[in-house]
Amino acid sequence: MSVIKVPEADIAGWTCATCGTELVLAPVELEYLDSLFNVELPRCPSCGFVYIPEGLALGKMHQVEQLLEDK
């Protein structure tokens, strides 16, 4: 399965709120309504925390959710 890259994911200066480690872009598996997506998102390499930028959550992810729900 290919990884979806999010070009607007600017993680410069972002650190994990739990352990303070700098976030890195890494493939993350997302599931919604029995569909799986591999998306490159900011992730803590130490504890695994995943950060989903607000613009992505309210933009493209919301659009995909609506498309899946309409099926």
PDB file of C-alpha atoms in Angstrom:
ATOM      1  CA  MET A   1       0.000   0.000   0.000  1.00  0.00           C
ATOM      2  CA  SER A   2       1.427   3.402  -0.919  1.00  0.00           C
ATOM      3  CA  VAL A   3       1.851   6.239   1.562  1.00  0.00           C
ATOM      4  CA  ILE A   4      -0.136   9.459   1.109  1.00  0.00           C
ATOM      5  CA  LYS A   5       2.117  12.464   1.659  1.00  0.00           C
ATOM      6  CA  VAL A   6       0.721  15.706   3.047  1.00  0.00           C
ATOM      7  CA  PRO A   7       2.696  18.559   1.493  1.00  0.00           C
ATOM      8  CA  GLU A   8       1.319  21.202   3.867  1.00  0.00           C
ATOM      9  CA  ALA A   9       2.491  19.338   6.985  1.00  0.00           C
ATOM     10  CA  ASP A  10       5.032  21.825   8.384  1.00  0.00           C
ATOM     11  CA  ILE A  11       6.420  20.339  11.590  1.00  0.00           C
ATOM     12  CA  ALA A  12       9.381  22.670  12.117  1.00  0.00           C
ATOM     13  CA  GLY A  13       9.687  23.333  15.830  1.00  0.00           C
ATOM     14  CA  TRP A  14       6.924  20.946  16.943  1.00  0.00           C
ATOM     15  CA  THR A  15       7.688  18.699  19.883  1.00  0.00           C
ATOM     16  CA  CYS A  16       5.706  15.954  21.596  1.00  0.00           C
ATOM     17  CA  ALA A  17       3.567  17.291  24.471  1.00  0.00           C
ATOM     18  CA  THR A  18       4.089  14.059  26.412  1.00  0.00           C
ATOM     19  CA  CYS A  19       7.846  13.439  26.209  1.00  0.00           C
ATOM     20  CA  GLY A  20       9.311  16.581  24.596  1.00  0.00           C
ATOM     21  CA  THR A  21      10.884  14.739  21.637  1.00  0.00           C
ATOM     22  CA  GLU A  22      10.937  16.556  18.290  1.00  0.00           C
ATOM     23  CA  LEU A  23       8.250  15.241  15.897  1.00  0.00           C
ATOM     24  CA  VAL A  24       9.272  13.612  12.606  1.00  0.00           C
ATOM     25  CA  LEU A  25       7.260  12.783   9.489  1.00  0.00           C
ATOM     26  CA  ALA A  26       6.484   9.050   9.462  1.00  0.00           C
ATOM     27  CA  PRO A  27       3.947   6.712   7.844  1.00  0.00           C
ATOM     28  CA  VAL A  28       0.873   6.258  10.061  1.00  0.00           C
ATOM     29  CA  GLU A  29      -2.001   3.845   9.459  1.00  0.00           C
ATOM     30  CA  LEU A  30      -5.426   5.516   9.710  1.00  0.00           C
ATOM     31  CA  GLU A  31      -8.715   3.599   9.700  1.00  0.00           C
ATOM     32  CA  TYR A  32     -12.189   4.974   9.033  1.00  0.00           C
ATOM     33  CA  LEU A  33     -15.332   2.988   8.191  1.00  0.00           C
ATOM     34  CA  ASP A  34     -13.345  -0.194   7.433  1.00  0.00           C
ATOM     35  CA  SER A  35     -10.990   1.648   5.053  1.00  0.00           C
ATOM     36  CA  LEU A  36      -7.249   1.807   5.780  1.00  0.00           C
ATOM     37  CA  PHE A  37      -4.962   4.648   4.707  1.00  0.00           C
ATOM     38  CA  ASN A  38      -1.198   4.994   5.119  1.00  0.00           C
ATOM     39  CA  VAL A  39      -0.510   8.696   5.567  1.00  0.00           C
ATOM     40  CA  GLU A  40       2.770  10.448   6.335  1.00  0.00           C
ATOM     41  CA  LEU A  41       2.052  12.542   9.453  1.00  0.00           C
ATOM     42  CA  PRO A  42       4.047  14.193  12.239  1.00  0.00           C
ATOM     43  CA  ARG A  43       4.808  11.490  14.811  1.00  0.00           C
ATOM     44  CA  CYS A  44       6.862  11.247  17.983  1.00  0.00           C
ATOM     45  CA  PRO A  45       9.640   8.680  17.427  1.00  0.00           C
ATOM     46  CA  SER A  46       9.796   8.057  21.187  1.00  0.00           C
ATOM     47  CA  CYS A  47       6.204   7.465  22.348  1.00  0.00           C
ATOM     48  CA  GLY A  48       4.311   7.190  19.035  1.00  0.00           C
ATOM     49  CA  PHE A  49       2.066  10.260  19.551  1.00  0.00           C
ATOM     50  CA  VAL A  50       0.601  11.374  16.201  1.00  0.00           C
ATOM     51  CA  TYR A  51      -0.183  15.014  15.490  1.00  0.00           C
ATOM     52  CA  ILE A  52      -2.871  15.766  12.894  1.00  0.00           C
ATOM     53  CA  PRO A  53      -2.715  19.444  11.859  1.00  0.00           C
ATOM     54  CA  GLU A  54      -6.048  21.274  12.190  1.00  0.00           C
ATOM     55  CA  GLY A  55      -6.045  22.299   8.519  1.00  0.00           C
ATOM     56  CA  LEU A  56      -5.686  18.676   7.441  1.00  0.00           C
ATOM     57  CA  ALA A  57      -8.363  17.417   9.867  1.00  0.00           C
ATOM     58  CA  LEU A  58     -10.901  20.054   8.850  1.00  0.00           C
ATOM     59  CA  GLY A  59      -9.945  20.000   5.151  1.00  0.00           C
ATOM     60  CA  LYS A  60      -8.903  16.903   3.239  1.00  0.00           C
ATOM     61  CA  MET A  61      -9.637  14.379   6.019  1.00  0.00           C
ATOM     62  CA  HIS A  62     -13.135  15.792   6.466  1.00  0.00           C
ATOM     63  CA  GLN A  63     -13.743  15.581   2.701  1.00  0.00           C
ATOM     64  CA  VAL A  64     -12.631  11.926   2.620  1.00  0.00           C
ATOM     65  CA  GLU A  65     -14.883  11.126   5.601  1.00  0.00           C
ATOM     66  CA  GLN A  66     -17.865  12.634   3.793  1.00  0.00           C
ATOM     67  CA  LEU A  67     -17.090  10.656   0.611  1.00  0.00           C
ATOM     68  CA  LEU A  68     -16.863   7.386   2.574  1.00  0.00           C
ATOM     69  CA  GLU A  69     -20.074   8.122   4.479  1.00  0.00           C
ATOM     70  CA  ASP A  70     -21.957   8.864   1.240  1.00  0.00           C
ATOM     71  CA  LYS A  71     -21.051   5.441  -0.213  1.00  0.00           C
TER      72      LYS A  71
END
